Coordinates of C-alpha atoms in Angstrom, one line a residue:
M1 CA -24.5 -48.5 -22.8
A2 CA -24.8 -45.4 -25.1
Q3 CA -24.3 -42.9 -22.3
E4 CA -21.4 -43.1 -19.5
F5 CA -22.8 -43.3 -16.2
K6 CA -21.5 -40.9 -13.6
R7 CA -18.9 -42.3 -11.4
S8 CA -21.5 -42.6 -8.4
Y9 CA -23.9 -44.5 -10.7
K10 CA -21.0 -46.9 -11.7
F11 CA -20.1 -47.5 -8.1
A12 CA -23.8 -48.2 -7.3
F13 CA -24.0 -50.5 -10.8
Y14 CA -20.9 -52.3 -10.0
T15 CA -21.5 -52.9 -6.4
S16 CA -25.0 -53.9 -6.9
L17 CA -23.9 -56.5 -9.3
F18 CA -21.3 -57.9 -6.9
V19 CA -24.1 -58.2 -4.2
T20 CA -26.6 -59.8 -6.7
L21 CA -24.1 -62.4 -7.8
L22 CA -23.0 -63.3 -4.3
A23 CA -26.6 -63.6 -3.2
T24 CA -27.8 -65.4 -6.4
L25 CA -24.8 -68.0 -5.9
L26 CA -25.6 -68.5 -2.2
L27 CA -29.5 -69.3 -3.6
L28 CA -28.2 -71.3 -6.2
L29 CA -26.1 -73.5 -3.9
Y30 CA -29.2 -73.7 -1.4
E31 CA -31.7 -74.5 -4.3
F32 CA -29.1 -77.4 -5.6
F33 CA -28.8 -79.0 -2.1
A34 CA -32.3 -78.6 -1.4
E35 CA -33.4 -80.4 -4.7
G36 CA -35.8 -77.6 -5.7
F37 CA -33.8 -75.8 -8.4
S38 CA -35.7 -73.3 -10.7
F39 CA -34.1 -71.3 -13.3
G40 CA -37.0 -68.8 -13.7
A41 CA -37.0 -68.2 -9.9
L42 CA -33.4 -67.6 -9.9
L43 CA -33.5 -65.0 -12.7
L44 CA -36.3 -63.4 -11.0
F45 CA -34.3 -63.1 -7.7
M46 CA -31.2 -61.9 -9.6
L47 CA -33.5 -58.8 -11.1
V48 CA -35.2 -58.3 -7.9
C49 CA -31.8 -58.3 -5.9
Y50 CA -30.1 -56.1 -8.4
V51 CA -32.7 -53.3 -8.6
F52 CA -33.1 -53.3 -4.8
S53 CA -29.4 -53.1 -4.2
F54 CA -28.7 -50.5 -7.0
F55 CA -31.3 -47.9 -5.7
I56 CA -30.5 -48.6 -1.9
I57 CA -26.8 -48.1 -2.7
Q58 CA -27.5 -44.9 -4.8
L59 CA -29.8 -43.4 -2.3
R60 CA -27.2 -44.1 0.6
I61 CA -24.6 -42.3 -1.5
E62 CA -26.5 -39.2 -2.3
F63 CA -28.3 -38.8 1.1
F64 CA -25.7 -40.0 3.2
I65 CA -22.4 -39.1 2.0
Y66 CA -23.2 -36.2 -0.4
K67 CA -25.5 -34.3 1.9
R68 CA -22.8 -34.4 4.7
V69 CA -20.1 -33.2 2.3
K70 CA -22.3 -30.3 1.2
E71 CA -23.1 -29.3 4.8
V72 CA -19.4 -29.1 5.2
Y73 CA -19.2 -26.8 2.1
D74 CA -21.9 -24.6 3.2
K75 CA -20.4 -24.1 6.7
V76 CA -17.2 -23.0 5.3
S77 CA -18.3 -21.5 2.2
L78 CA -16.3 -23.6 0.0
L79 CA -18.9 -23.5 -3.0
E80 CA -19.0 -20.3 -5.0
S81 CA -22.6 -18.5 -5.0
S82 CA -23.0 -19.4 -8.5
S83 CA -22.9 -23.1 -7.7
L84 CA -25.2 -22.9 -4.7
R85 CA -28.3 -22.6 -7.2
E86 CA -30.9 -25.3 -7.0
E87 CA -30.2 -28.2 -9.0
Q88 CA -30.3 -32.1 -9.1
I89 CA -27.8 -33.4 -6.6
T90 CA -24.7 -34.9 -7.9
T91 CA -22.3 -37.5 -6.4
D92 CA -19.7 -37.2 -9.0
M93 CA -16.4 -37.2 -6.9
A94 CA -14.5 -35.9 -10.0
T95 CA -16.5 -32.7 -9.9
L96 CA -16.3 -32.6 -6.2
T97 CA -12.4 -32.9 -6.3
R98 CA -12.4 -30.3 -9.1
E99 CA -14.4 -27.9 -6.9
I100 CA -12.0 -28.6 -3.9
E101 CA -9.2 -28.0 -6.1
K102 CA -10.8 -24.6 -7.6
F103 CA -11.4 -23.3 -4.2
S104 CA -8.0 -24.0 -2.8
K105 CA -6.4 -22.3 -5.8
G106 CA -8.7 -19.4 -5.4
K107 CA -7.9 -19.1 -1.7
K108 CA -4.2 -19.4 -2.3
L109 CA -4.3 -16.5 -4.9
E110 CA -6.4 -14.4 -2.4
I111 CA -3.9 -14.9 0.5
E112 CA -1.1 -14.1 -1.8
A113 CA -3.1 -10.8 -2.8
L114 CA -3.7 -9.9 0.8
K115 CA 0.0 -10.5 1.9
I116 CA 1.1 -8.1 -1.1
R117 CA -1.7 -5.5 -0.1
E118 CA -0.4 -5.9 3.4
N119 CA 3.1 -5.5 2.6
Y120 CA 2.2 -2.5 0.4
R121 CA 0.0 -1.0 3.4
K122 CA 3.1 -1.4 5.8
E123 CA 5.4 0.4 3.3
F124 CA 2.9 3.1 2.5
M125 CA 2.5 4.0 6.1
G126 CA 6.4 3.9 6.6
N127 CA 6.6 6.2 3.6
I128 CA 4.1 8.7 4.4
S129 CA 5.0 8.8 8.1
H130 CA 8.8 9.5 6.9
E131 CA 7.8 12.0 4.5
L132 CA 5.7 14.0 7.2
K133 CA 7.8 13.7 10.1
T134 CA 10.9 15.0 8.4
P135 CA 9.9 18.5 7.8
L136 CA 7.6 18.4 11.0
F137 CA 10.9 17.7 13.1
T138 CA 12.7 20.3 11.3
V139 CA 10.1 22.9 11.7
Q140 CA 10.0 22.0 15.4
S141 CA 13.6 22.1 16.0
Y142 CA 14.0 25.6 14.6
I143 CA 10.9 26.8 16.8
L144 CA 12.2 25.1 19.7
T145 CA 15.8 26.8 19.2
L146 CA 14.2 30.1 19.0
L147 CA 12.0 29.6 22.1
D148 CA 15.2 28.8 23.9
G149 CA 16.5 32.2 23.4
A150 CA 17.8 32.3 19.8
A151 CA 15.0 34.7 18.7
E152 CA 17.1 37.5 20.5
D153 CA 19.6 37.2 17.7
K154 CA 17.8 38.9 14.7
N155 CA 20.0 37.2 12.2
I156 CA 19.5 33.6 13.6
R157 CA 15.9 34.4 14.0
D158 CA 15.3 35.4 10.6
K159 CA 17.2 32.6 9.1
Y160 CA 15.6 29.9 11.3
L161 CA 12.2 31.5 10.5
A162 CA 13.0 31.1 6.9
R163 CA 14.1 27.5 7.2
A164 CA 11.0 26.6 9.3
N165 CA 8.7 28.3 6.5
K166 CA 10.4 25.9 3.8
G167 CA 9.4 23.1 6.1
V168 CA 6.0 24.3 6.3
D169 CA 5.9 24.6 2.3
R170 CA 7.1 21.0 2.2
L171 CA 4.3 19.8 4.3
I172 CA 1.6 21.9 2.3
Y173 CA 3.1 20.5 -0.9
I174 CA 2.9 16.9 0.4
V175 CA -0.6 17.3 1.8
K176 CA -1.7 18.9 -1.6
D177 CA -0.4 16.1 -3.5
L178 CA -2.0 13.6 -1.1
D179 CA -5.2 15.1 -1.5
M180 CA -4.9 15.2 -5.4
I181 CA -3.7 11.6 -5.5
T182 CA -6.7 10.5 -3.3
K183 CA -9.3 12.3 -5.7
L184 CA -7.6 10.8 -8.6
E185 CA -7.7 7.3 -7.3
A186 CA -11.4 7.7 -6.2
G187 CA -12.2 8.9 -9.6
D188 CA -13.3 12.2 -8.4
V189 CA -11.6 14.5 -10.7
H190 CA -12.9 17.2 -13.2
L191 CA -11.5 17.4 -16.6
N192 CA -12.0 20.8 -18.3
K193 CA -10.9 19.5 -22.0
E194 CA -10.1 22.3 -24.3
K195 CA -8.2 23.3 -27.2
F196 CA -4.5 24.3 -26.9
D197 CA -1.0 24.3 -28.4
I198 CA 1.1 21.6 -26.7
V199 CA 4.4 23.2 -28.0
E200 CA 3.5 26.5 -26.2
L201 CA 2.7 24.7 -22.9
I202 CA 6.0 22.7 -23.2
Q203 CA 7.9 25.8 -23.7
S204 CA 6.2 27.5 -20.8
V205 CA 7.2 24.7 -18.4
F206 CA 10.7 25.0 -19.8
D207 CA 10.5 28.6 -19.0
L208 CA 9.2 28.0 -15.7
F209 CA 12.3 25.5 -14.7
E210 CA 15.0 27.3 -16.5
M211 CA 16.7 28.3 -13.6
K212 CA 16.4 25.1 -11.7
A213 CA 17.8 23.3 -14.6
A214 CA 20.7 25.9 -15.2
K215 CA 21.9 25.2 -11.5
K216 CA 22.8 21.5 -12.9
D217 CA 23.8 23.0 -16.2
I218 CA 20.9 20.8 -17.7
S219 CA 19.7 22.1 -21.1
L220 CA 16.0 21.9 -21.8
T221 CA 15.2 21.6 -25.5
F222 CA 13.0 20.3 -28.1
D223 CA 14.4 17.8 -30.5
V224 CA 13.4 19.9 -33.5
D225 CA 12.3 23.3 -33.8
Y226 CA 8.4 23.1 -34.1
Q227 CA 7.4 26.1 -36.2
N228 CA 3.6 25.4 -36.2
P229 CA 1.5 24.8 -33.2
L230 CA 0.1 21.3 -32.6
Y231 CA -3.3 21.5 -31.0
V232 CA -4.6 18.9 -28.5
F233 CA -7.9 18.3 -26.5
A234 CA -7.2 17.8 -23.0
D235 CA -7.3 19.5 -19.5
K236 CA -4.5 22.2 -20.0
D237 CA -3.9 22.7 -16.2
K238 CA -3.5 18.8 -15.5
I239 CA -1.4 18.2 -18.6
Q240 CA 1.0 20.9 -17.4
Q241 CA 1.1 19.3 -14.1
V242 CA 2.0 15.9 -16.1
L243 CA 4.8 17.9 -18.0
T244 CA 6.0 19.8 -14.9
N245 CA 6.4 16.5 -12.8
L246 CA 8.2 14.6 -15.6
V247 CA 10.5 17.7 -16.6
V248 CA 11.5 18.1 -12.8
N249 CA 12.2 14.5 -12.4
S250 CA 14.7 14.7 -15.3
I251 CA 16.4 17.6 -13.6
K252 CA 16.5 15.9 -10.4
Y253 CA 18.1 12.8 -11.5
G254 CA 19.9 14.2 -14.4
K255 CA 23.6 14.2 -14.8
T256 CA 25.3 17.6 -14.4
G257 CA 25.7 19.0 -18.0
G258 CA 23.1 16.8 -19.4
T259 CA 20.0 17.5 -21.5
T260 CA 16.4 17.1 -21.1
E261 CA 14.7 16.8 -24.6
I262 CA 10.9 16.6 -25.5
S263 CA 9.8 15.3 -28.9
I264 CA 6.3 15.3 -30.4
D265 CA 5.4 12.5 -32.9
N266 CA 2.0 11.7 -34.6
I267 CA 1.5 8.0 -34.0
A268 CA -2.1 7.7 -35.2
D269 CA -4.8 10.2 -36.9
K270 CA -6.1 11.2 -33.6
K271 CA -3.0 10.8 -31.3
L272 CA 0.4 12.4 -30.6
L273 CA 3.1 10.9 -28.5
I274 CA 5.0 13.4 -26.3
R275 CA 8.4 12.0 -25.1
V276 CA 10.6 13.4 -22.2
T277 CA 14.1 11.9 -22.6
D278 CA 17.1 12.6 -20.5
N279 CA 20.6 11.2 -20.4
G280 CA 20.7 10.9 -16.5
E281 CA 21.5 7.9 -14.4
G282 CA 18.5 5.8 -15.7
I283 CA 16.5 3.2 -13.8
E284 CA 17.4 -0.4 -12.9
P285 CA 15.1 -2.8 -14.5
H286 CA 13.5 -4.2 -11.3
Y287 CA 12.5 -0.8 -10.3
I288 CA 10.4 0.3 -13.3
P289 CA 7.2 -1.9 -12.4
R290 CA 7.1 0.2 -9.2
L291 CA 7.7 3.7 -10.4
F292 CA 4.1 4.7 -10.2
E293 CA 3.5 3.6 -6.7
R294 CA 2.8 6.4 -4.2
F295 CA 6.0 7.3 -2.4
F296 CA 8.0 4.8 -4.0
R297 CA 11.8 6.3 -4.5
I298 CA 14.6 4.4 -6.4
D299 CA 17.0 6.1 -3.8
K300 CA 16.4 4.1 -0.6
S301 CA 19.1 6.2 1.4
G302 CA 16.3 8.1 3.1
S303 CA 18.2 11.3 2.5
R304 CA 15.4 13.0 0.4
K305 CA 18.0 15.4 -0.7
E306 CA 16.1 16.0 -3.9
G307 CA 12.9 17.0 -2.2
G308 CA 9.5 16.6 -3.4
S309 CA 6.4 14.4 -2.1
G310 CA 7.1 11.1 -3.8
L311 CA 3.9 11.4 -5.3
G312 CA 4.8 12.8 -8.9
L313 CA 4.8 10.2 -11.0
S314 CA 1.7 8.4 -9.4
I315 CA -0.1 11.6 -10.0
V316 CA 1.0 11.6 -13.7
K317 CA -0.4 8.3 -14.1
H318 CA -3.8 8.8 -12.6
I319 CA -4.0 12.2 -14.7
L320 CA -3.3 10.4 -18.0
E321 CA -5.7 7.5 -17.0
A322 CA -8.5 10.0 -16.6
H323 CA -7.9 11.3 -19.8
Q324 CA -7.9 7.4 -21.1
E325 CA -4.3 8.0 -22.0
K326 CA -1.2 5.7 -21.3
I327 CA 2.4 6.5 -20.1
Y328 CA 5.3 4.2 -20.9
V329 CA 8.9 4.2 -19.6
E330 CA 12.0 3.0 -21.2
S331 CA 15.3 3.4 -19.4
D332 CA 18.9 2.1 -19.5
Y333 CA 20.6 2.0 -16.5
G334 CA 23.5 4.5 -16.6
I335 CA 22.4 5.9 -20.0
G336 CA 19.2 7.6 -19.4
S337 CA 15.3 7.4 -19.3
E338 CA 12.5 8.1 -21.5
F339 CA 9.0 8.6 -20.4
S340 CA 6.3 9.1 -23.1
F341 CA 2.5 9.5 -23.1
T342 CA -0.2 9.9 -25.7
L343 CA -2.7 12.8 -26.1
E344 CA -6.0 13.2 -28.2
T345 CA -5.3 15.7 -31.1
F346 CA -7.7 18.4 -31.6
K347 CA -10.3 17.7 -34.4
K348 CA -13.3 19.8 -35.6
G349 CA -15.7 17.3 -33.8
N350 CA -14.2 18.4 -30.5
K351 CA -16.0 20.7 -28.3
T352 CA -13.8 23.9 -28.0
K353 CA -15.6 25.1 -25.1
P354 CA -14.1 24.0 -21.8
T355 CA -16.6 21.0 -20.3
S356 CA -16.6 19.7 -16.8
K357 CA -16.4 16.0 -16.6
T358 CA -16.3 13.7 -13.8
V359 CA -14.1 10.7 -14.2

């Protein structure tokens, strides 16, 4: 045969052949002993028997076996929607097996993804409850102490009210970051792109956190003295937040007497690469893939001594993705870390007037 039969047709073909041969043999024996043998009648009987057997067997396969299997498929939604289109019924068991294996693998992947999401949800809920309850309980304890009579002492009252105020500030900080990360993840963020000097912006961030860095004797510096401005085209306020979060992180986890250095490199005609490098404690390799998750912290002690909302790097990632830019991480544990990201340089084709864009 020029074209190979499907397996169901092969099954019908060979089964019909065996049935025909058996029936012909019985007919031959009957004709022989009855002394009325006719070769033509025998061939006609073989042909009729074979054709009849073939179609009966094939129809039984299609309408008895396959239809019942398909009913099972439909009930448990084993078949993909694309395979439910109207077409000629097939009884190819190899195709059937492949479909079942494909379905099984797909469902296994779905189950694994759901388990990962469930673990992430549990971890996220645990983290956010911890982040919120710590300042809440702090504020509550100071207020209760004041209500129990400590308010009569002016020094204690002022001190406890100041500490309670810090706790409230921490709550506001966390809520603001949560609001921002929610908008960023939902794509509901407006970018007001404009031309600005990235060198000047970095210097302003350095000036803002100079005192914070001085407490740990950390130097905030450029790799070289940038005499000329380097103009980029981005949302200035949001890029300032990116730089702020990265610089604050480098100070938090930097070593006393260390350095936070920022360098700016041209990597393409339309791109600048900004690197934020420190010689702090570094990051263990297995933590790096999770750095940009919400509330993920390398320090699992729960002390939260460094403060912050735990959303800084996640916000950085989403702001840069909104700009269609990327962020990179390189770290040697015990030596230091480098966070780098790209920005579009300002060209004459860019609109200098700030424009509002929903991402």
